[in-house]
Amino acid sequence: MIRASSVAPSVDTLHVDGHTFGTESRLVDSSGNPAGASIDTLHYGISEKYSLFLKGGAGGTNHRPGDYLYFNGIDRRITDGAWGIIRVLRGRVTTDPTDPNYLQPLPGSTPPDAPALPTQTGGAPPEVANPPTPCPIGASPHAVAVSAVKVPGADISIQYAYVPANQAAAVIAGTAKPQPLVLHLLAGECVSVAVTNQTGINRISFHLAGLASDVASSGADVGWNPETSVANGATRTYRYFVDNAKVAGGSIGDLGGGLDKQGLYGAYTVAPAGSTITDPAS
């Protein structure tokens, strides 16, 4: 549980990456399950206070260890340092109370011993060739191919874009204008997004907020997590599970190369399982 209290003189946001929560914890259905919306970002104003109960606890609904960002979603706030890391360990890393990594277990719990903590090398973190899937067996597959491209002749503030892979060549050539990327997903789907870096710069990533994923495939380079960004000219597949029909949608951004502020962003929507997505123009 996170207790959030606003002491800022404005409306602010608190985003907890890799986790979701409800702001109406007392709202339940006939079976006692949460009935309110499932969100990963809280909007709150002056002196407002909330208790955020993370669904699934630390590590999200799939209980994935790793490092997760939390931050103020207003650009100037995060730039000024309003961010931090929630570190979910694999288990007990030390029994020495004087060690800074020592955590005392809660009464009645016996956490397993965890592997040794990573050694700092000064270099980039290692990449995981085949990250674990967050999806259960039998989840409906949904494959998407996306390219990150540089937009020729674009406004200085919007220089890059995520586009469907089959439109990348036309956008790069200047014969097609990119539209904001929106993915339409269904509850219960296992989403695979193959992202190709065609920007001509070093690295980019693809981070889809609000859905279950593994830290090795999240697109958020943070802390001790493995490298999840994509080198120029390379392709990486990101996997997400639409684990909750209460997640109405969320944002897409580049949390590996930092180009989300220059156009590498988008959104996704979630419809109930069994829905049919149609083209509004046709």
XYZ file of N, CA and C in Angstrom:
846
model
N 0.841 -1.183 0.000
C 0.000 0.000 0.000
C 0.886 1.247 0.000
N 0.492 2.233 -0.764
C 1.178 3.514 -0.820
C 0.218 4.588 -0.319
N 0.667 5.369 0.643
C -0.135 6.502 1.099
C 0.352 7.749 0.365
N -0.526 8.340 -0.413
C -0.169 9.492 -1.235
C -0.838 10.743 -0.674
N -0.045 11.774 -0.455
C -0.559 13.030 0.060
C 0.037 14.173 -0.749
N -0.804 15.050 -1.263
C -0.348 16.159 -2.085
C -0.086 17.385 -1.212
N 1.131 17.911 -1.315
C 1.468 19.152 -0.614
C 1.870 20.234 -1.617
N 1.617 19.987 -2.897
C 1.940 20.949 -3.946
C 0.778 21.941 -4.110
N 1.056 23.134 -4.595
C -0.004 24.146 -4.772
C -0.736 24.001 -6.097
N -0.895 22.771 -6.580
C -1.506 22.562 -7.887
C -2.011 21.127 -7.962
N -2.651 20.792 -9.070
C -3.043 19.408 -9.330
C -1.839 18.664 -9.891
N -1.502 17.538 -9.288
C -0.344 16.762 -9.703
C -0.754 15.323 -9.959
N 0.197 14.522 -10.441
C -0.074 13.107 -10.689
C 1.011 12.257 -10.051
N 0.642 11.042 -9.661
C 1.582 10.043 -9.168
C 1.412 8.792 -10.011
N 2.446 8.436 -10.757
C 2.436 7.245 -11.614
C 3.288 6.168 -10.967
N 2.745 4.963 -10.828
C 3.470 3.818 -10.287
C 3.614 2.798 -11.411
N 4.811 2.661 -11.950
C 5.007 1.827 -13.127
C 4.937 0.341 -12.774
N 4.392 -0.452 -13.700
C 4.335 -1.897 -13.520
C 3.289 -2.372 -12.544
N 2.468 -1.483 -12.029
C 1.450 -1.836 -11.044
C 0.168 -1.068 -11.351
N -0.946 -1.593 -10.862
C -2.208 -0.876 -10.960
C -2.865 -0.864 -9.588
N -3.809 0.052 -9.427
C -4.504 0.187 -8.146
C -5.852 0.826 -8.408
N -6.716 0.792 -7.422
C -8.016 1.449 -7.509
C -8.112 2.536 -6.463
N -8.747 3.636 -6.787
C -8.910 4.705 -5.809
C -10.166 4.514 -4.967
N -11.020 3.583 -5.361
C -12.234 3.287 -4.594
C -12.138 1.855 -4.083
N -11.328 1.648 -3.045
C -11.095 0.284 -2.556
C -12.330 -0.324 -1.910
N -13.300 0.492 -1.505
C -14.517 -0.050 -0.866
C -15.586 -0.435 -1.889
N -15.359 -0.095 -3.168
C -16.333 -0.413 -4.208
C -16.058 -1.822 -4.736
N -16.934 -2.778 -4.404
C -16.741 -4.170 -4.817
C -18.009 -4.697 -5.466
N -17.846 -5.804 -6.236
C -19.010 -6.426 -6.858
C -19.610 -7.452 -5.902
N -20.573 -8.237 -6.401
C -21.271 -9.200 -5.545
C -20.370 -10.308 -5.040
N -19.227 -10.515 -5.713
C -18.278 -11.551 -5.288
C -17.174 -11.007 -4.383
N -17.220 -9.706 -4.122
C -16.208 -9.110 -3.271
C -14.976 -8.638 -4.007
N -14.989 -8.710 -5.348
C -13.847 -8.259 -6.134
C -13.955 -6.760 -6.417
N -12.801 -6.079 -6.561
C -12.847 -4.641 -6.839
C -13.670 -4.350 -8.087
N -14.555 -3.370 -7.998
C -15.445 -3.049 -9.117
C -15.104 -1.728 -9.770
N -14.232 -0.966 -9.162
C -13.862 0.319 -9.732
C -12.816 0.173 -10.818
N -12.452 1.302 -11.416
C -11.445 1.305 -12.469
C -10.086 0.912 -11.911
N -9.273 0.287 -12.762
C -7.911 -0.089 -12.402
C -6.966 0.862 -13.129
N -6.172 1.631 -12.371
C -5.337 2.669 -12.952
C -3.905 2.542 -12.448
N -2.983 3.207 -13.132
C -1.600 3.243 -12.659
C -1.133 4.670 -12.380
N -2.041 5.644 -12.553
C -1.705 7.044 -12.335
C -2.818 7.729 -11.553
N -2.440 8.356 -10.455
C -3.384 9.082 -9.608
C -3.297 10.579 -9.911
N -4.448 11.213 -10.103
C -4.510 12.676 -10.239
C -5.108 13.227 -8.944
N -4.371 14.093 -8.275
C -4.884 14.617 -7.012
C -4.452 16.062 -6.807
N -5.271 16.778 -6.047
C -5.076 18.202 -5.877
C -4.553 18.573 -4.500
N -4.645 19.845 -4.185
C -4.066 20.394 -2.962
C -4.646 19.709 -1.728
N -3.747 19.137 -0.911
C -4.083 18.521 0.388
C -4.889 17.229 0.266
N -5.085 16.701 -0.925
C -5.798 15.434 -1.060
C -4.911 14.272 -0.627
N -5.526 13.252 -0.035
C -4.806 12.080 0.437
C -5.495 10.815 -0.068
N -4.696 9.827 -0.443
C -5.229 8.556 -0.917
C -4.386 7.407 -0.370
N -5.020 6.248 -0.216
C -4.319 5.007 0.089
C -4.412 4.126 -1.146
N -3.271 3.828 -1.761
C -3.239 3.068 -3.007
C -2.868 1.623 -2.705
N -3.817 0.720 -2.887
C -3.580 -0.699 -2.670
C -3.161 -1.326 -4.001
N -1.893 -1.712 -4.127
C -1.382 -2.249 -5.375
C -1.971 -3.636 -5.630
N -2.567 -3.809 -6.805
C -3.166 -5.104 -7.149
C -2.062 -6.151 -7.316
N -2.165 -7.224 -6.562
C -1.140 -8.264 -6.588
C 0.015 -7.987 -5.651
N 0.044 -6.780 -5.052
C 1.138 -6.427 -4.157
C 2.390 -6.038 -4.925
N 3.532 -6.088 -4.236
C 4.801 -5.710 -4.852
C 5.111 -6.640 -6.013
N 5.443 -6.065 -7.171
C 5.704 -6.864 -8.359
C 4.501 -7.035 -9.255
N 3.370 -6.425 -8.897
C 2.196 -6.477 -9.755
C 1.433 -7.782 -9.680
N 0.484 -7.945 -10.591
C -0.395 -9.118 -10.553
C 0.357 -10.420 -10.817
N 1.503 -10.346 -11.523
C 2.303 -11.548 -11.790
C 3.468 -11.701 -10.822
N 3.558 -10.801 -9.841
C 4.602 -10.871 -8.804
C 5.996 -10.974 -9.422
N 6.315 -10.011 -10.303
C 7.611 -9.997 -10.974
C 8.611 -9.154 -10.175
N 9.738 -9.733 -9.760
C 10.767 -8.908 -9.109
C 11.411 -7.962 -10.106
N 12.012 -6.905 -9.616
C 12.676 -5.943 -10.482
C 12.562 -4.544 -9.921
N 13.012 -3.581 -10.692
C 12.959 -2.174 -10.307
C 11.851 -1.475 -11.083
N 11.025 -0.725 -10.369
C 9.884 -0.047 -10.974
C 9.943 1.445 -10.643
N 9.730 2.277 -11.654
C 9.714 3.720 -11.446
C 8.403 4.168 -10.812
N 8.497 5.164 -9.962
C 7.328 5.951 -9.594
C 7.709 7.413 -9.780
N 6.784 8.210 -10.286
C 7.146 9.588 -10.573
C 5.917 10.465 -10.719
N 6.154 11.767 -10.628
C 5.140 12.763 -10.936
C 5.060 12.885 -12.450
N 3.868 12.685 -13.008
C 3.723 12.658 -14.455
C 3.795 14.008 -15.132
N 3.827 15.098 -14.371
C 3.975 16.421 -14.983
C 5.440 16.612 -15.350
N 5.685 16.985 -16.585
C 7.043 16.999 -17.133
C 8.026 17.787 -16.276
N 7.651 18.976 -15.894
C 8.605 19.806 -15.137
C 8.874 19.220 -13.754
N 7.918 18.495 -13.196
C 8.114 17.894 -11.874
C 9.133 16.759 -11.935
N 8.985 15.867 -12.898
C 9.929 14.747 -12.985
C 11.317 15.254 -13.365
N 11.385 16.304 -14.198
C 12.674 16.890 -14.545
C 13.363 17.471 -13.313
N 12.582 17.999 -12.373
C 13.131 18.569 -11.148
C 13.493 17.512 -10.103
N 13.191 16.232 -10.396
C 13.606 15.171 -9.474
C 12.498 14.457 -8.750
N 11.241 14.670 -9.138
C 10.119 14.011 -8.463
C 9.918 12.604 -9.008
N 10.865 11.714 -8.697
C 10.777 10.327 -9.136
C 11.602 9.458 -8.187
N 11.382 8.161 -8.259
C 12.153 7.228 -7.441
C 11.955 5.812 -7.944
N 12.473 4.840 -7.217
C 12.430 3.430 -7.618
C 11.800 2.586 -6.513
N 10.890 1.713 -6.897
C 10.398 0.658 -6.009
C 11.170 -0.607 -6.374
N 11.991 -1.088 -5.474
C 12.825 -2.262 -5.746
C 12.169 -3.499 -5.137
N 11.720 -4.420 -5.997
C 11.086 -5.656 -5.568
C 12.122 -6.772 -5.686
N 12.625 -7.236 -4.564
C 13.679 -8.247 -4.553
C 13.104 -9.642 -4.762
N 13.947 -10.532 -5.260
C 13.527 -11.919 -5.489
C 13.339 -12.684 -4.191
N 13.973 -12.235 -3.152
C 13.882 -12.888 -1.857
C 14.810 -12.190 -0.891
N 15.136 -12.874 0.174
C 15.977 -12.293 1.203
C 17.433 -12.358 0.743
N 18.084 -11.190 0.614
C 19.441 -11.161 0.063
C 20.509 -11.191 1.152
N 20.124 -10.934 2.386
C 21.093 -10.972 3.479
C 20.363 -11.152 4.799
N 21.026 -11.757 5.756
C 20.478 -11.888 7.110
C 21.251 -11.018 8.100
N 22.133 -10.175 7.567
C 22.941 -9.296 8.394
C 22.212 -7.973 8.605
N 21.737 -7.688 9.817
C 20.972 -6.452 10.038
C 21.772 -5.186 9.767
N 23.110 -5.270 9.730
C 23.916 -4.083 9.467
C 24.111 -3.826 7.979
N 23.719 -4.787 7.130
C 23.845 -4.629 5.685
C 22.753 -3.681 5.189
N 23.083 -2.691 4.330
C 22.052 -1.764 3.843
C 20.959 -2.439 3.020
N 21.197 -3.671 2.534
C 20.189 -4.403 1.760
C 19.339 -5.323 2.631
N 19.522 -5.245 3.934
C 18.766 -6.114 4.843
C 17.324 -5.635 4.963
N 16.401 -6.558 4.803
C 14.983 -6.296 5.027
C 14.467 -7.329 6.015
N 13.818 -6.857 7.060
C 13.271 -7.776 8.058
C 11.950 -8.342 7.553
N 11.815 -9.679 7.536
C 10.560 -10.272 7.038
C 9.382 -9.900 7.924
N 8.214 -9.821 7.307
C 7.002 -9.598 8.073
C 6.702 -10.807 8.948
N 6.075 -10.612 10.094
C 5.737 -11.747 10.965
C 4.916 -12.799 10.221
N 5.289 -14.062 10.398
C 4.556 -15.150 9.770
C 4.988 -15.470 8.362
N 6.002 -14.776 7.817
C 6.469 -15.040 6.468
C 7.917 -15.518 6.498
N 8.248 -16.396 5.556
C 9.609 -16.903 5.422
C 10.025 -16.732 3.968
N 10.588 -15.591 3.613
C 10.972 -15.371 2.210
C 12.128 -16.264 1.812
N 12.180 -16.680 0.535
C 13.293 -17.515 0.077
C 14.572 -16.701 -0.016
N 15.707 -17.405 0.019
C 16.976 -16.731 -0.221
C 17.072 -16.360 -1.690
N 17.568 -15.156 -1.976
C 17.660 -14.671 -3.344
C 19.093 -14.764 -3.842
N 19.294 -14.807 -5.172
C 20.663 -14.763 -5.707
C 21.358 -13.473 -5.292
N 22.673 -13.469 -5.421
C 23.441 -12.278 -5.069
C 23.000 -11.088 -5.890
N 23.096 -9.903 -5.308
C 22.722 -8.685 -6.017
C 23.703 -8.413 -7.152
N 23.271 -7.684 -8.196
C 24.159 -7.415 -9.336
C 25.420 -6.657 -8.908
N 26.493 -6.896 -9.631
C 27.743 -6.189 -9.394
C 27.831 -4.999 -10.345
N 28.159 -3.841 -9.811
C 28.292 -2.658 -10.652
C 29.550 -2.773 -11.507
N 29.387 -2.568 -12.827
C 30.514 -2.677 -13.756
C 30.841 -1.359 -14.435
N 29.927 -0.401 -14.367
C 30.116 0.849 -15.074
C 29.645 0.817 -16.511
N 29.260 -0.377 -16.993
C 28.771 -0.521 -18.356
C 27.264 -0.661 -18.402
N 26.747 -0.879 -19.599
C 25.305 -1.059 -19.780
C 24.866 -2.377 -19.159
N 23.628 -2.473 -18.680
C 23.144 -3.735 -18.137
C 23.034 -4.787 -19.231
N 23.060 -6.074 -18.872
C 22.956 -7.133 -19.876
C 21.552 -7.202 -20.479
N 21.464 -7.763 -21.665
C 20.182 -7.979 -22.318
C 19.748 -9.422 -22.106
N 18.451 -9.648 -22.013
C 17.886 -10.988 -21.871
C 17.359 -11.417 -23.233
N 17.888 -12.511 -23.755
C 17.519 -12.940 -25.110
C 16.053 -13.336 -25.203
N 15.569 -14.096 -24.230
C 14.178 -14.570 -24.250
C 13.528 -14.268 -22.899
N 13.062 -13.035 -22.723
C 12.451 -12.683 -21.437
C 11.194 -13.496 -21.181
N 10.887 -13.769 -19.917
C 9.682 -14.536 -19.592
C 8.427 -13.832 -20.079
N 7.453 -14.606 -20.502
C 6.194 -14.012 -20.928
C 5.318 -13.753 -19.705
N 4.609 -12.624 -19.686
C 3.685 -12.365 -18.592
C 2.330 -13.042 -18.790
N 2.155 -13.705 -19.941
C 0.840 -14.220 -20.323
C 0.623 -15.646 -19.820
N -0.578 -15.970 -19.361
C -0.892 -17.354 -18.992
C -1.085 -18.211 -20.238
N -0.967 -19.511 -20.077
C -1.201 -20.437 -21.181
C -2.643 -20.306 -21.668
N -2.808 -20.216 -22.970
C -4.143 -20.119 -23.549
C -4.617 -18.704 -23.827
N -3.818 -17.693 -23.444
C -4.227 -16.314 -23.726
C -4.232 -16.065 -25.229
N -5.219 -15.328 -25.720
C -5.338 -15.050 -27.152
C -4.176 -14.180 -27.619
N -3.456 -14.594 -28.675
C -2.320 -13.796 -29.153
C -2.768 -12.588 -29.971
N -2.009 -11.516 -29.870
C -2.253 -10.303 -30.659
C -0.890 -9.737 -31.020
N -0.477 -9.913 -32.267
C 0.846 -9.486 -32.718
C 0.755 -8.149 -33.444
N 1.682 -7.251 -33.130
C 1.737 -5.931 -33.738
C 3.173 -5.660 -34.161
N 3.361 -5.022 -35.336
C 4.690 -4.618 -35.796
C 4.719 -3.100 -35.921
N 5.666 -2.475 -35.223
C 5.759 -1.015 -35.156
C 7.185 -0.600 -35.471
N 7.348 0.545 -36.116
C 8.668 1.131 -36.341
C 8.734 2.507 -35.696
N 9.887 2.813 -35.110
C 10.161 4.163 -34.629
C 10.969 4.861 -35.717
N 10.464 5.980 -36.238
C 11.092 6.628 -37.392
C 11.332 8.110 -37.110
N 12.244 8.685 -37.863
C 12.448 10.138 -37.848
C 11.551 10.741 -38.918
N 10.808 11.776 -38.561
C 9.859 12.395 -39.474
C 10.558 13.529 -40.221
N 10.687 13.434 -41.545
C 11.391 14.488 -42.282
C 10.607 15.792 -42.294
N 11.320 16.900 -42.110
C 10.695 18.213 -42.188
C 9.707 18.507 -41.092
N 9.792 17.749 -39.984
C 8.807 17.932 -38.928
C 9.146 19.129 -38.062
N 8.144 19.576 -37.299
C 8.356 20.629 -36.322
C 9.444 20.191 -35.352
N 10.214 21.144 -34.844
C 11.368 20.814 -34.019
C 10.976 20.045 -32.763
N 9.744 20.230 -32.264
C 9.321 19.538 -31.049
C 8.779 18.139 -31.332
N 8.426 17.857 -32.588
C 7.906 16.531 -32.961
C 8.773 16.018 -34.103
N 9.846 15.326 -33.752
C 10.787 14.880 -34.766
C 10.716 13.377 -35.038
N 10.070 12.626 -34.149
C 10.046 11.175 -34.286
C 8.617 10.685 -34.094
N 8.358 9.449 -34.509
C 7.013 8.902 -34.385
C 7.060 7.382 -34.394
N 6.131 6.777 -33.649
C 5.846 5.345 -33.791
C 4.824 5.201 -34.911
N 5.082 4.323 -35.880
C 4.142 4.099 -36.971
C 4.022 2.600 -37.225
N 2.910 2.136 -37.794
C 2.843 0.734 -38.209
C 4.005 0.411 -39.136
N 4.600 -0.763 -38.985
C 5.810 -1.108 -39.738
C 5.606 -1.000 -41.242
N 4.397 -1.303 -41.718
C 4.164 -1.256 -43.168
C 4.026 0.174 -43.699
N 4.040 1.176 -42.815
C 3.984 2.566 -43.245
C 5.311 3.295 -43.060
N 6.295 2.611 -42.470
C 7.546 3.274 -42.109
C 8.270 3.860 -43.318
N 8.389 3.098 -44.405
C 9.139 3.569 -45.575
C 8.520 4.832 -46.151
N 7.191 4.889 -46.225
C 6.522 6.060 -46.790
C 6.700 7.284 -45.902
N 6.664 7.092 -44.568
C 6.842 8.227 -43.663
C 8.272 8.754 -43.750
N 9.253 7.854 -43.796
C 10.655 8.261 -43.895
C 10.910 9.005 -45.208
N 10.241 8.568 -46.281
C 10.410 9.207 -47.589
C 9.656 10.523 -47.698
N 8.778 10.800 -46.751
C 8.015 12.035 -46.787
C 6.766 11.979 -47.628
N 6.381 10.777 -48.096
C 5.188 10.643 -48.929
C 3.939 10.337 -48.105
N 4.112 10.113 -46.804
C 2.968 9.864 -45.921
C 3.206 10.603 -44.611
N 2.133 11.100 -44.030
C 2.207 11.827 -42.764
C 1.801 10.898 -41.630
N 2.634 10.757 -40.604
C 2.282 9.829 -39.527
C 1.113 10.326 -38.697
N 0.295 9.397 -38.252
C -0.804 9.685 -37.351
C -0.425 9.184 -35.954
N -0.966 9.782 -34.902
C -0.672 9.292 -33.550
C -0.996 7.803 -33.427
N -0.052 7.041 -32.881
C -0.228 5.595 -32.778
C -1.217 5.264 -31.668
N -2.259 4.492 -32.002
C -3.223 4.009 -31.017
C -3.426 2.519 -31.259
N -3.170 1.700 -30.245
C -3.400 0.260 -30.325
C -4.732 -0.068 -29.658
N -5.546 -0.877 -30.326
C -6.837 -1.281 -29.784
C -6.727 -2.741 -29.350
N -6.807 -2.987 -28.048
C -6.580 -4.308 -27.471
C -7.846 -4.818 -26.792
N -7.888 -6.131 -26.588
C -9.010 -6.757 -25.903
C -8.535 -7.362 -24.588
N -9.408 -7.359 -23.594
C -9.076 -7.952 -22.306
C -8.727 -9.425 -22.494
N -7.665 -9.863 -21.835
C -7.245 -11.257 -21.901
C -6.267 -11.571 -23.015
N -5.905 -10.583 -23.848
C -4.984 -10.837 -24.951
C -3.531 -10.841 -24.482
N -2.707 -11.641 -25.171
C -1.264 -11.639 -25.000
C -0.699 -10.841 -26.170
N -0.208 -9.643 -25.888
C 0.181 -8.693 -26.924
C 1.683 -8.751 -27.152
N 2.093 -9.010 -28.389
C 3.502 -8.997 -28.778
C 3.716 -7.838 -29.740
N 4.612 -6.914 -29.377
C 4.875 -5.746 -30.207
C 6.318 -5.806 -30.681
N 6.513 -6.080 -31.981
C 7.854 -6.098 -32.575
C 8.194 -4.678 -32.997
N 9.192 -4.084 -32.333
C 9.543 -2.681 -32.560
C 10.904 -2.597 -33.245
N 10.944 -1.914 -34.396
C 12.183 -1.703 -35.145
C 12.613 -0.252 -35.003
N 13.874 -0.047 -34.691
C 14.422 1.300 -34.534
C 14.942 1.783 -35.883
N 14.215 2.687 -36.518
C 14.612 3.291 -37.783
C 14.794 4.796 -37.647
N 15.185 5.234 -36.455
C 15.330 6.663 -36.201
C 16.686 7.194 -36.635
N 17.690 6.300 -36.777
C 19.031 6.753 -37.103
C 19.835 7.178 -35.891
N 19.247 7.063 -34.693
C 19.969 7.391 -33.469
C 20.246 6.114 -32.692
N 20.909 6.247 -31.562
C 21.437 5.079 -30.865
C 20.365 4.110 -30.394
N 19.588 4.462 -29.392
C 18.645 3.504 -28.831
C 17.306 4.179 -28.559
N 16.220 3.370 -28.677
C 14.873 3.801 -28.308
C 14.208 2.622 -27.614
N 13.045 2.856 -27.019
C 12.309 1.741 -26.414
C 10.822 1.926 -26.656
N 10.047 0.974 -26.185
C 8.592 0.992 -26.349
C 8.003 0.550 -25.018
N 7.455 1.489 -24.291
C 6.908 1.200 -22.962
C 5.412 1.420 -22.975
N 4.670 0.393 -22.615
C 3.223 0.439 -22.587
C 2.784 0.369 -21.128
N 2.273 1.482 -20.600
C 1.973 1.583 -19.172
C 0.632 0.953 -18.834
N 0.570 0.316 -17.664
C -0.711 -0.150 -17.142
C -1.019 -1.612 -17.341
N -0.241 -2.328 -18.178
C -0.491 -3.742 -18.413
C 0.638 -4.582 -17.821
N 0.341 -5.847 -17.556
C 1.322 -6.747 -16.962
C 2.440 -7.041 -17.950
N 3.678 -6.999 -17.469
C 4.833 -7.328 -18.298
C 5.949 -7.809 -17.400
N 7.029 -8.287 -17.994
C 8.224 -8.632 -17.236
C 9.204 -7.473 -17.351
N 10.002 -7.241 -16.311
C 10.913 -6.096 -16.353
C 11.919 -6.216 -17.490
N 12.183 -7.458 -17.955
C 13.125 -7.652 -19.056
C 12.498 -7.353 -20.404
N 11.201 -7.019 -20.405
C 10.504 -6.724 -21.652
C 9.595 -5.513 -21.508
N 9.872 -4.665 -20.523
C 8.963 -3.566 -20.231
C 9.245 -2.312 -21.034
N 10.466 -2.166 -21.550
C 10.829 -0.945 -22.250
C 11.235 0.184 -21.336
N 11.334 -0.082 -20.027
C 11.758 0.944 -19.068
C 13.134 0.573 -18.533
N 14.155 1.303 -18.956
C 15.510 1.067 -18.453
C 15.662 1.785 -17.117
N 15.701 1.027 -16.048
C 15.761 1.627 -14.719
C 16.493 0.692 -13.764
N 17.343 1.269 -12.921
C 17.976 0.516 -11.847
C 18.749 -0.689 -12.314
N 18.473 -1.817 -11.677
C 19.174 -3.072 -11.976
C 18.507 -3.892 -13.070
N 17.456 -3.360 -13.688
C 16.752 -4.125 -14.711
C 17.637 -4.386 -15.923
N 17.375 -5.460 -16.669
C 18.122 -5.720 -17.905
C 17.887 -4.629 -18.944
N 18.768 -4.563 -19.922
C 18.613 -3.625 -21.039
C 17.366 -3.999 -21.834
N 16.476 -3.032 -22.041
C 15.246 -3.309 -22.793
C 15.052 -2.367 -23.977
N 16.033 -1.530 -24.282
C 15.894 -0.623 -25.420
C 16.375 -1.305 -26.700
N 16.169 -0.639 -27.838
C 16.463 -1.204 -29.154
C 17.541 -0.377 -29.836
N 18.621 -1.025 -30.253
C 19.691 -0.312 -30.960
C 19.214 0.108 -32.348
N 19.843 1.122 -32.912
C 19.477 1.587 -34.244
C 19.616 0.452 -35.264
N 18.585 0.240 -36.068
C 18.578 -0.811 -37.074
C 18.152 -2.172 -36.567
N 17.931 -2.300 -35.253
C 17.567 -3.597 -34.668
C 16.069 -3.653 -34.377
N 15.611 -4.857 -34.052
C 14.206 -5.095 -33.700
C 14.144 -5.850 -32.384
N 13.239 -5.466 -31.523
C 13.011 -6.155 -30.251
C 11.517 -6.364 -30.076
N 11.147 -7.511 -29.518
C 9.736 -7.801 -29.272
C 9.411 -7.596 -27.797
N 8.418 -6.769 -27.546
C 7.920 -6.520 -26.194
C 6.615 -7.290 -26.008
N 6.438 -7.861 -24.813
C 5.244 -8.676 -24.547
C 4.483 -8.119 -23.352
N 3.168 -8.038 -23.521
C 2.300 -7.527 -22.467
C 1.057 -8.412 -22.376
N 0.495 -8.480 -21.174
C -0.745 -9.219 -20.968
C -1.816 -8.250 -20.499
N -2.935 -8.227 -21.220
C -4.062 -7.380 -20.838
C -4.799 -8.109 -19.718
N -4.293 -7.937 -18.499
C -4.711 -8.782 -17.388
C -5.966 -8.304 -16.687
N -6.457 -7.132 -17.028
C -7.565 -6.585 -16.268
C -8.483 -5.785 -17.174
N -9.740 -6.200 -17.252
C -10.703 -5.486 -18.098
C -11.025 -4.106 -17.551
N -10.637 -3.853 -16.291
C -10.903 -2.547 -15.690
C -9.890 -1.496 -16.136
N -8.808 -1.919 -16.842
C -7.853 -0.958 -17.386
C -8.416 -0.457 -18.708
N -8.915 0.761 -18.724
C -9.584 1.262 -19.926
C -8.597 1.621 -21.024
N -7.362 1.923 -20.653
C -6.355 2.320 -21.630
C -5.176 2.936 -20.929
N -4.219 3.382 -21.727
C -3.023 3.970 -21.128
C -2.116 4.561 -22.181
N -0.930 4.919 -21.745
C 0.010 5.623 -22.609
C 1.102 4.701 -23.136
N 1.705 5.109 -24.246
C 2.867 4.454 -24.838
C 3.960 5.506 -24.936
N 5.186 5.137 -24.577
C 6.259 6.117 -24.653
C 7.626 5.464 -24.714
N 8.615 6.280 -25.016
C 10.006 5.836 -25.076
C 10.664 6.135 -23.732
N 10.844 5.096 -22.899
C 11.511 5.248 -21.609
C 12.918 4.679 -21.645
N 13.453 4.501 -22.836
C 14.818 4.009 -22.961
C 15.738 5.027 -23.592
N 15.212 5.792 -24.549
C 16.017 6.785 -25.236
C 15.626 8.208 -24.912
N 14.460 8.370 -24.263
C 14.030 9.699 -23.857
C 13.438 10.547 -24.960
N 12.979 9.922 -26.057
C 12.432 10.704 -27.174
C 10.915 10.839 -27.103
N 10.316 10.432 -25.990
C 8.871 10.582 -25.875
C 8.466 12.045 -25.960
N 9.342 12.939 -25.499
C 9.028 14.370 -25.550
C 9.186 14.928 -26.963
N 9.770 14.152 -27.889
C 9.959 14.616 -29.266
C 9.101 13.832 -30.256
N 8.076 13.155 -29.760
C 7.131 12.503 -30.657
C 6.972 11.011 -30.495
N 7.901 10.325 -29.808
C 7.763 8.878 -29.627
C 6.804 8.597 -28.477
N 5.527 8.729 -28.787
C 4.500 8.427 -27.795
C 3.253 7.965 -28.518
N 2.316 7.419 -27.770
C 1.062 6.942 -28.339
C 0.128 6.559 -27.212
N -0.888 5.777 -27.541
C -1.871 5.361 -26.542
C -2.458 4.019 -26.939
N -3.108 3.374 -25.972
C -3.827 2.139 -26.273
C -5.170 2.169 -25.553
N -6.118 1.421 -26.086
C -7.421 1.276 -25.452
C -7.680 -0.206 -25.218
N -8.491 -0.509 -24.224
C -8.851 -1.895 -23.909
C -10.361 -2.048 -23.986
N -10.822 -2.992 -24.803
C -12.251 -3.310 -24.927
C -12.506 -4.673 -24.289
N -13.739 -4.967 -23.918
C -14.042 -6.271 -23.317
C -13.698 -7.428 -24.256
N -13.362 -8.569 -23.688
C -13.054 -9.762 -24.479
C -14.225 -10.092 -25.397
N -13.888 -10.466 -26.631
C -14.924 -10.801 -27.606
C -15.385 -9.634 -28.448
N -14.917 -8.444 -28.150
C -15.302 -7.267 -28.945
C -14.666 -7.333 -30.328
N -15.271 -6.647 -31.274
C -14.722 -6.527 -32.616
C -14.323 -5.079 -32.863
N -13.065 -4.865 -33.238
C -12.568 -3.522 -33.489
C -12.741 -3.221 -34.977
N -13.394 -2.114 -35.294
C -13.648 -1.773 -36.699
C -12.952 -0.454 -37.038
N -12.836 -0.180 -38.308
C -12.238 1.050 -38.802
C -13.305 2.123 -38.821
N -13.130 3.228 -38.039
C -14.194 4.248 -37.997
C -14.396 4.970 -39.326
N -13.372 4.945 -40.195
C -13.510 5.639 -41.475
C -14.299 4.834 -42.495
N -14.283 3.508 -42.354
C -14.959 2.666 -43.360
C -16.172 1.941 -42.793
